[in-house]
């Protein structure tokens, strides 16, 4: 089981009787859905029933003048996803909440955090570094990196890969006018193989049987695109004689599409960066039509973390975002990594 309910006491004395949720997200529906699903599940299974207060920071112009009751046994969460953090007055929010606070930052901004607050910064760079470290352990050092117009981060990935000790053979982008097959044929130098064959055929005046050979200086592919493009690139790799090279997928974070129950087109790929809770073995495991996004995962884990951090000094929690712990003195995330086998995601790590 990779996603589990934490084994904590939910008695009224130790757990917060009120949870304040301050959020800055232009589309907060997924986060709220994840948070409330965990809340109602816990409420139905136990007697724990904290009061919830949701405050939208997009409408916080008068927040400093409001009196938000922060009781002695309450816990507060600040969830930040929009990148224009300067639009809101975080200092005002910090002034209201002087203790028992978790700041969950999914934006691209670096922000000031008071020393007595818990802070979890979920950066795409962290997700990328985590899965690439696996490739490095497998001694697959020479990479081709492909992004698209949605991610536009091949340069960032290349720097991370080089910092880990890898070599970048080529960086390429999948553009709208170029098909996956044509792009891969080009970067694998299959056309050059055909040209050499034709040249030799003319020189010896004999027709030669030509079997294309891909370039031999590549150990793995790193693909950072939306799911639609990933589903076209992976089969194109197989068609262009590179089907035995490892493929590491880092889907776009703003992805509006879910992973399918049967991802045949991504077969054999390693994948990370999405909220990989499709095989969740908790109840309710059937989440119906709820979009299983990173926002949903953040909301689900935020409820759990509010209780754990309120009750325990040292934590190790396997959530929908990954393994979250504070053994080093600060909250850190080890993202989930899976491999697609027979169309289904099989989790590799972290393991409880």
CSV table of N, CA, C and O in Angstrom, one decimal, residues 31-128:
chain,number,residue,atom,x,y,z
A,31,UNK,N,-8.5,21.1,-5.2
A,31,UNK,CA,-7.9,21.2,-3.8
A,31,UNK,C,-9.0,21.0,-2.8
A,31,UNK,O,-8.9,20.2,-1.9
A,32,UNK,N,-10.1,21.7,-2.9
A,32,UNK,CA,-11.2,21.6,-1.9
A,32,UNK,C,-11.8,20.2,-2.0
A,32,UNK,O,-12.2,19.7,-0.9
A,33,UNK,N,-11.9,19.6,-3.2
A,33,UNK,CA,-12.5,18.3,-3.3
A,33,UNK,C,-11.6,17.3,-2.6
A,33,UNK,O,-12.2,16.4,-1.9
A,34,UNK,N,-10.3,17.4,-2.8
A,34,UNK,CA,-9.4,16.4,-2.1
A,34,UNK,C,-9.5,16.6,-0.6
A,34,UNK,O,-9.5,15.6,0.2
A,35,UNK,N,-9.5,17.8,-0.1
A,35,UNK,CA,-9.5,18.1,1.3
A,35,UNK,C,-10.8,17.6,2.0
A,35,UNK,O,-10.8,16.9,3.0
A,36,UNK,N,-12.0,17.9,1.3
A,36,UNK,CA,-13.3,17.6,1.9
A,36,UNK,C,-13.5,16.1,1.8
A,36,UNK,O,-14.2,15.5,2.7
A,37,UNK,N,-13.0,15.4,0.8
A,37,UNK,CA,-13.2,14.0,0.7
A,37,UNK,C,-12.5,13.3,1.9
A,37,UNK,O,-13.1,12.4,2.5
A,38,UNK,N,-11.3,13.7,2.2
A,38,UNK,CA,-10.6,13.1,3.3
A,38,UNK,C,-11.3,13.4,4.6
A,38,UNK,O,-11.4,12.6,5.5
A,39,UNK,N,-11.8,14.7,4.7
A,39,UNK,CA,-12.5,15.1,5.9
A,39,UNK,C,-13.7,14.2,6.1
A,39,UNK,O,-14.0,13.7,7.3
A,40,UNK,N,-14.6,14.1,5.1
A,40,UNK,CA,-15.8,13.3,5.3
A,40,UNK,C,-15.5,11.8,5.5
A,40,UNK,O,-16.2,11.1,6.2
A,41,UNK,N,-14.5,11.3,4.9
A,41,UNK,CA,-14.1,9.9,5.1
A,41,UNK,C,-13.7,9.7,6.5
A,41,UNK,O,-14.2,8.8,7.2
A,42,UNK,N,-12.9,10.6,7.1
A,42,UNK,CA,-12.5,10.5,8.5
A,42,UNK,C,-13.7,10.7,9.4
A,42,UNK,O,-13.8,10.0,10.4
A,43,UNK,N,-14.5,11.6,9.1
A,43,UNK,CA,-15.7,11.9,9.9
A,43,UNK,C,-16.6,10.6,10.0
A,43,UNK,O,-17.2,10.3,11.1
A,44,UNK,N,-16.8,10.0,8.8
A,44,UNK,CA,-17.7,8.8,8.8
A,44,UNK,C,-17.1,7.6,9.5
A,44,UNK,O,-17.8,6.7,10.0
A,45,UNK,N,-15.7,7.5,9.5
A,45,UNK,CA,-15.1,6.4,10.1
A,45,UNK,C,-14.7,6.6,11.6
A,45,UNK,O,-14.4,5.6,12.3
A,46,UNK,N,-14.7,7.8,12.1
A,46,UNK,CA,-14.3,8.1,13.5
A,46,UNK,C,-15.3,9.1,14.0
A,46,UNK,O,-16.2,9.5,13.3
A,47,UNK,N,-15.1,9.5,15.2
A,47,UNK,CA,-15.9,10.6,15.8
A,47,UNK,C,-15.3,11.9,15.7
A,47,UNK,O,-15.8,12.9,16.2
A,48,UNK,N,-14.2,12.0,14.9
A,48,UNK,CA,-13.5,13.3,14.8
A,48,UNK,C,-14.2,14.2,13.8
A,48,UNK,O,-14.4,13.8,12.6
A,49,UNK,N,-14.6,15.4,14.2
A,49,UNK,CA,-15.4,16.3,13.4
A,49,UNK,C,-15.0,17.7,13.6
A,49,UNK,O,-15.8,18.5,14.2
A,50,UNK,N,-13.8,18.1,13.1
A,50,UNK,CA,-13.4,19.5,13.3
A,50,UNK,C,-14.2,20.5,12.5
A,50,UNK,O,-14.7,20.2,11.4
A,51,UNK,N,-14.3,21.7,13.0
A,51,UNK,CA,-14.9,22.8,12.3
A,51,UNK,C,-14.0,23.2,11.2
A,51,UNK,O,-12.8,23.3,11.4
A,52,UNK,N,-14.5,23.5,9.9
A,52,UNK,CA,-13.7,24.0,8.8
A,52,UNK,C,-14.0,25.4,8.4
A,52,UNK,O,-15.2,25.7,8.4
A,53,UNK,N,-13.0,26.2,8.2
A,53,UNK,CA,-13.2,27.6,7.7
A,53,UNK,C,-12.3,27.8,6.4
A,53,UNK,O,-11.1,27.7,6.5
A,54,UNK,N,-13.0,28.0,5.3
A,54,UNK,CA,-12.3,28.2,4.0
A,54,UNK,C,-12.2,29.7,3.8
A,54,UNK,O,-13.3,30.4,3.8
A,55,UNK,N,-11.0,30.3,3.5
A,55,UNK,CA,-10.9,31.7,3.2
A,55,UNK,C,-10.1,31.8,1.9
A,55,UNK,O,-9.0,31.4,1.7
A,56,UNK,N,-10.8,32.4,0.9
A,56,UNK,CA,-10.2,32.7,-0.4
A,56,UNK,C,-9.3,33.9,-0.4
A,56,UNK,O,-9.8,35.0,-0.2
A,57,UNK,N,-8.0,33.8,-0.6
A,57,UNK,CA,-7.1,34.9,-0.5
A,57,UNK,C,-7.2,35.8,-1.7
A,57,UNK,O,-6.6,36.9,-1.7
A,58,UNK,N,-7.9,35.4,-2.8
A,58,UNK,CA,-8.1,36.3,-3.9
A,58,UNK,C,-9.0,37.5,-3.5
A,58,UNK,O,-9.0,38.5,-4.1
A,59,UNK,N,-9.8,37.3,-2.5
A,59,UNK,CA,-10.7,38.3,-2.0
A,59,UNK,C,-10.3,38.8,-0.6
A,59,UNK,O,-11.2,39.0,0.3
A,60,UNK,N,-9.1,39.0,-0.4
A,60,UNK,CA,-8.6,39.3,1.0
A,60,UNK,C,-8.3,40.8,1.2
A,60,UNK,O,-7.5,41.1,2.1
A,61,UNK,N,-8.8,41.7,0.4
A,61,UNK,CA,-8.5,43.1,0.5
A,61,UNK,C,-8.8,43.6,2.0
A,61,UNK,O,-8.0,44.4,2.5
A,62,UNK,N,-9.8,43.1,2.6
A,62,UNK,CA,-10.2,43.5,3.9
A,62,UNK,C,-9.9,42.5,5.0
A,62,UNK,O,-10.4,42.6,6.1
A,63,UNK,N,-9.0,41.5,4.6
A,63,UNK,CA,-8.7,40.4,5.5
A,63,UNK,C,-8.1,40.9,6.8
A,63,UNK,O,-8.4,40.4,7.9
A,64,UNK,N,-7.2,41.9,6.7
A,64,UNK,CA,-6.5,42.4,7.9
A,64,UNK,C,-7.5,43.0,8.9
A,64,UNK,O,-7.2,43.1,10.1
A,65,UNK,N,-8.6,43.5,8.4
A,65,UNK,CA,-9.6,44.1,9.3
A,65,UNK,C,-10.6,43.1,9.8
A,65,UNK,O,-11.4,43.5,10.7
A,66,UNK,N,-10.5,41.9,9.3
A,66,UNK,CA,-11.5,40.9,9.8
A,66,UNK,C,-10.9,40.2,11.1
A,66,UNK,O,-9.7,40.1,11.3
A,67,UNK,N,-11.8,39.7,11.8
A,67,UNK,CA,-11.5,39.0,13.0
A,67,UNK,C,-11.7,37.5,12.8
A,67,UNK,O,-12.9,37.1,13.0
A,68,UNK,N,-10.7,36.8,12.4
A,68,UNK,CA,-10.8,35.4,12.3
A,68,UNK,C,-10.3,34.7,13.6
A,68,UNK,O,-9.2,34.9,14.0
A,69,UNK,N,-11.2,34.0,14.1
A,69,UNK,CA,-11.0,33.4,15.5
A,69,UNK,C,-10.0,32.2,15.3
A,69,UNK,O,-10.3,31.2,14.6
A,70,UNK,N,-8.8,32.4,15.9
A,70,UNK,CA,-7.8,31.3,15.9
A,70,UNK,C,-7.8,30.7,17.3
A,70,UNK,O,-7.2,31.3,18.2
A,71,UNK,N,-8.5,29.7,17.5
A,71,UNK,CA,-8.6,29.1,18.9
A,71,UNK,C,-7.4,28.4,19.3
A,71,UNK,O,-6.5,28.1,18.5
A,72,UNK,N,-7.3,28.1,20.6
A,72,UNK,CA,-6.1,27.5,21.1
A,72,UNK,C,-5.8,26.2,20.5
A,72,UNK,O,-4.6,25.8,20.3
A,73,UNK,N,-6.8,25.4,20.2
A,73,UNK,CA,-6.6,24.1,19.6
A,73,UNK,C,-7.1,24.1,18.2
A,73,UNK,O,-7.8,23.2,17.7
A,74,UNK,N,-6.6,25.0,17.4
A,74,UNK,CA,-6.9,25.1,16.0
A,74,UNK,C,-5.7,24.9,15.2
A,74,UNK,O,-4.6,25.1,15.7
A,75,UNK,N,-5.8,24.6,13.9
A,75,UNK,CA,-4.7,24.4,13.0
A,75,UNK,C,-5.0,25.2,11.7
A,75,UNK,O,-6.2,25.2,11.3
A,76,UNK,N,-4.0,25.8,11.1
A,76,UNK,CA,-4.3,26.6,9.9
A,76,UNK,C,-3.4,26.1,8.7
A,76,UNK,O,-2.2,25.8,8.9
A,77,UNK,N,-4.0,26.1,7.5
A,77,UNK,CA,-3.2,25.8,6.3
A,77,UNK,C,-3.3,26.9,5.4
A,77,UNK,O,-4.3,27.5,5.1
A,78,UNK,N,-2.1,27.3,4.8
A,78,UNK,CA,-2.1,28.3,3.7
A,78,UNK,C,-1.6,27.5,2.5
A,78,UNK,O,-0.5,27.0,2.4
A,79,UNK,N,-2.5,27.5,1.5
A,79,UNK,CA,-2.3,26.8,0.2
A,79,UNK,C,-2.1,27.8,-0.9
A,79,UNK,O,-3.0,28.6,-1.2
A,80,UNK,N,-0.9,27.8,-1.5
A,80,UNK,CA,-0.6,28.7,-2.6
A,80,UNK,C,-0.3,28.0,-3.9
A,80,UNK,O,0.6,27.2,-3.9
A,81,UNK,N,-1.1,28.4,-4.9
A,81,UNK,CA,-0.8,27.8,-6.2
A,81,UNK,C,-0.6,28.8,-7.3
A,81,UNK,O,0.2,28.7,-8.2
A,82,UNK,N,-1.4,29.9,-7.3
A,82,UNK,CA,-1.2,31.0,-8.2
A,82,UNK,C,0.2,31.6,-8.1
A,82,UNK,O,0.7,31.7,-7.0
A,83,UNK,N,0.8,32.0,-9.2
A,83,UNK,CA,2.2,32.5,-9.2
A,83,UNK,C,2.3,34.0,-8.8
A,83,UNK,O,3.4,34.5,-8.5
A,84,UNK,N,1.2,34.8,-8.9
A,84,UNK,CA,1.3,36.2,-8.7
A,84,UNK,C,1.1,36.4,-7.2
A,84,UNK,O,0.1,37.1,-6.7
A,85,UNK,N,2.0,35.9,-6.4
A,85,UNK,CA,1.9,36.0,-4.9
A,85,UNK,C,1.9,37.5,-4.4
A,85,UNK,O,1.3,37.8,-3.4
A,86,UNK,N,2.5,38.4,-5.2
A,86,UNK,CA,2.5,39.8,-4.7
A,86,UNK,C,1.2,40.4,-4.7
A,86,UNK,O,1.0,41.4,-4.0
A,87,UNK,N,0.2,39.7,-5.3
A,87,UNK,CA,-1.2,40.3,-5.3
A,87,UNK,C,-1.8,40.2,-3.9
A,87,UNK,O,-2.7,40.9,-3.6
A,88,UNK,N,-1.4,39.2,-3.1
A,88,UNK,CA,-2.0,39.0,-1.8
A,88,UNK,C,-1.0,39.5,-0.7
A,88,UNK,O,0.2,39.6,-0.9
A,89,UNK,N,-1.6,39.8,0.4
A,89,UNK,CA,-0.8,40.3,1.6
A,89,UNK,C,-0.5,39.1,2.5
A,89,UNK,O,-1.3,38.9,3.5
A,90,UNK,N,0.6,38.4,2.3
A,90,UNK,CA,0.9,37.2,3.1
A,90,UNK,C,1.2,37.7,4.6
A,90,UNK,O,0.9,36.9,5.5
A,91,UNK,N,1.9,38.8,4.7
A,91,UNK,CA,2.2,39.3,6.0
A,91,UNK,C,1.0,39.5,6.9
A,91,UNK,O,1.0,39.2,8.1
A,92,UNK,N,-0.1,39.9,6.3
A,92,UNK,CA,-1.4,40.1,7.0
A,92,UNK,C,-1.9,38.8,7.5
A,92,UNK,O,-2.3,38.6,8.6
A,93,UNK,N,-1.8,37.7,6.6
A,93,UNK,CA,-2.3,36.4,6.9
A,93,UNK,C,-1.4,35.8,8.1
A,93,UNK,O,-1.9,35.3,9.0
A,94,UNK,N,-0.1,36.0,7.9
A,94,UNK,CA,0.8,35.5,9.0
A,94,UNK,C,0.5,36.2,10.3
A,94,UNK,O,0.6,35.5,11.4
A,95,UNK,N,0.1,37.5,10.3
A,95,UNK,CA,-0.2,38.2,11.5
A,95,UNK,C,-1.4,37.6,12.2
A,95,UNK,O,-1.5,37.7,13.5
A,96,UNK,N,-2.3,37.1,11.5
A,96,UNK,CA,-3.5,36.5,12.1
A,96,UNK,C,-3.2,35.1,12.7
A,96,UNK,O,-3.7,34.7,13.7
A,97,UNK,N,-2.3,34.4,12.0
A,97,UNK,CA,-2.0,33.0,12.4
A,97,UNK,C,-0.6,32.9,13.1
A,97,UNK,O,0.4,33.0,12.4
A,98,UNK,N,-0.5,32.9,14.4
A,98,UNK,CA,0.8,32.9,15.0
A,98,UNK,C,1.3,31.6,15.5
A,98,UNK,O,2.4,31.5,16.0
A,99,UNK,N,0.6,30.5,15.2
A,99,UNK,CA,1.0,29.2,15.6
A,99,UNK,C,0.3,28.1,14.9
A,99,UNK,O,-0.8,28.3,14.3
A,100,UNK,N,0.8,26.9,14.9
A,100,UNK,CA,0.2,25.7,14.3
A,100,UNK,C,-0.3,26.0,12.9
A,100,UNK,O,-1.5,26.0,12.5
A,101,UNK,N,0.7,26.2,12.0
A,101,UNK,CA,0.5,26.6,10.6
A,101,UNK,C,1.3,25.7,9.7
A,101,UNK,O,2.5,25.5,9.9
A,102,UNK,N,0.6,25.3,8.6
A,102,UNK,CA,1.3,24.6,7.5
A,102,UNK,C,1.2,25.5,6.2
A,102,UNK,O,0.0,25.8,5.9
A,103,UNK,N,2.3,25.8,5.6
A,103,UNK,CA,2.2,26.5,4.3
A,103,UNK,C,2.6,25.5,3.2
A,103,UNK,O,3.7,24.9,3.3
A,104,UNK,N,1.7,25.3,2.3
A,104,UNK,CA,1.8,24.4,1.2
A,104,UNK,C,2.0,25.2,-0.1
A,104,UNK,O,1.0,25.7,-0.6
A,105,UNK,N,3.2,25.2,-0.6
A,105,UNK,CA,3.5,26.1,-1.7
A,105,UNK,C,3.6,25.3,-3.0
A,105,UNK,O,4.6,24.6,-3.2
A,106,UNK,N,2.6,25.4,-4.0
A,106,UNK,CA,2.7,24.8,-5.3
A,106,UNK,C,3.0,25.8,-6.4
A,106,UNK,O,3.0,25.5,-7.5
A,107,UNK,N,3.2,27.1,-5.9
A,107,UNK,CA,3.5,28.1,-6.9
A,107,UNK,C,5.0,28.1,-7.2
A,107,UNK,O,5.8,27.3,-6.7
A,108,UNK,N,5.4,29.0,-8.1
A,108,UNK,CA,6.8,29.1,-8.5
A,108,UNK,C,7.6,30.1,-7.7
A,108,UNK,O,8.8,30.4,-7.9
A,109,UNK,N,6.9,30.7,-6.7
A,109,UNK,CA,7.5,31.8,-5.9
A,109,UNK,C,8.3,31.3,-4.7
A,109,UNK,O,7.9,30.3,-4.1
A,110,UNK,N,9.4,32.0,-4.4
A,110,UNK,CA,10.0,31.8,-3.1
A,110,UNK,C,9.5,32.8,-2.1
A,110,UNK,O,9.4,34.0,-2.4
A,111,UNK,N,9.0,32.3,-1.0
A,111,UNK,CA,8.3,33.2,-0.1
A,111,UNK,C,9.0,33.1,1.3
A,111,UNK,O,9.6,32.1,1.7
A,112,UNK,N,8.8,34.2,2.1
A,112,UNK,CA,9.3,34.2,3.5
A,112,UNK,C,8.3,33.4,4.3
A,112,UNK,O,7.1,33.5,4.2
A,113,UNK,N,8.9,32.6,5.2
A,113,UNK,CA,8.1,31.7,6.1
A,113,UNK,C,8.6,31.9,7.5
A,113,UNK,O,9.8,31.8,7.8
A,114,UNK,N,7.7,32.3,8.4
A,114,UNK,CA,8.1,32.4,9.9
A,114,UNK,C,8.7,31.1,10.4
A,114,UNK,O,8.3,30.0,10.0
A,115,UNK,N,9.6,31.2,11.3
A,115,UNK,CA,10.3,30.1,11.8
A,115,UNK,C,9.4,29.0,12.5
A,115,UNK,O,9.7,27.9,12.5
A,116,UNK,N,8.3,29.5,13.1
A,116,UNK,CA,7.5,28.5,13.8
A,116,UNK,C,6.4,27.9,12.9
A,116,UNK,O,5.6,27.1,13.4
A,117,UNK,N,6.5,28.2,11.6
A,117,UNK,CA,5.5,27.6,10.6
A,117,UNK,C,6.1,26.3,10.0
A,117,UNK,O,7.4,26.2,9.8
A,118,UNK,N,5.3,25.3,9.7
A,118,UNK,CA,5.7,24.2,8.9
A,118,UNK,C,5.6,24.6,7.4
A,118,UNK,O,4.6,25.3,7.0
A,119,UNK,N,6.5,24.2,6.6
A,119,UNK,CA,6.6,24.6,5.2
A,119,UNK,C,6.9,23.4,4.3
A,119,UNK,O,7.9,22.7,4.5
A,120,UNK,N,6.1,23.2,3.3
A,120,UNK,CA,6.4,22.2,2.2
A,120,UNK,C,6.3,22.9,0.9
A,120,UNK,O,5.2,23.3,0.4
A,121,UNK,N,7.4,22.9,0.2
A,121,UNK,CA,7.5,23.5,-1.1
A,121,UNK,C,7.6,22.4,-2.2
A,121,UNK,O,8.5,21.6,-2.2
A,122,UNK,N,6.5,22.4,-3.0
A,122,UNK,CA,6.5,21.3,-4.0
A,122,UNK,C,6.9,21.9,-5.3
A,122,UNK,O,6.1,22.4,-6.1
A,123,UNK,N,8.1,21.7,-5.7
A,123,UNK,CA,8.7,22.3,-6.9
A,123,UNK,C,8.7,21.2,-8.0
A,123,UNK,O,9.1,20.1,-7.7
A,124,UNK,N,8.5,21.6,-9.2
A,124,UNK,CA,8.7,20.7,-10.3
A,124,UNK,C,10.1,20.2,-10.4
A,124,UNK,O,10.4,19.1,-10.8
A,125,UNK,N,11.1,21.1,-10.1
A,125,UNK,CA,12.5,20.7,-10.1
A,125,UNK,C,12.7,19.5,-9.2
A,125,UNK,O,13.6,18.7,-9.5
A,126,UNK,N,12.1,19.5,-8.1
A,126,UNK,CA,12.3,18.4,-7.1
A,126,UNK,C,11.8,17.1,-7.7
A,126,UNK,O,12.4,16.1,-7.6
A,127,UNK,N,10.6,17.2,-8.4
A,127,UNK,CA,10.0,16.0,-9.0
A,127,UNK,C,10.9,15.5,-10.1
A,127,UNK,O,11.2,14.3,-10.2
A,128,UNK,N,11.5,16.4,-10.9
A,128,UNK,CA,12.4,16.1,-12.0
A,128,UNK,C,13.6,15.4,-11.5
A,128,UNK,O,14.1,14.3,-12.0
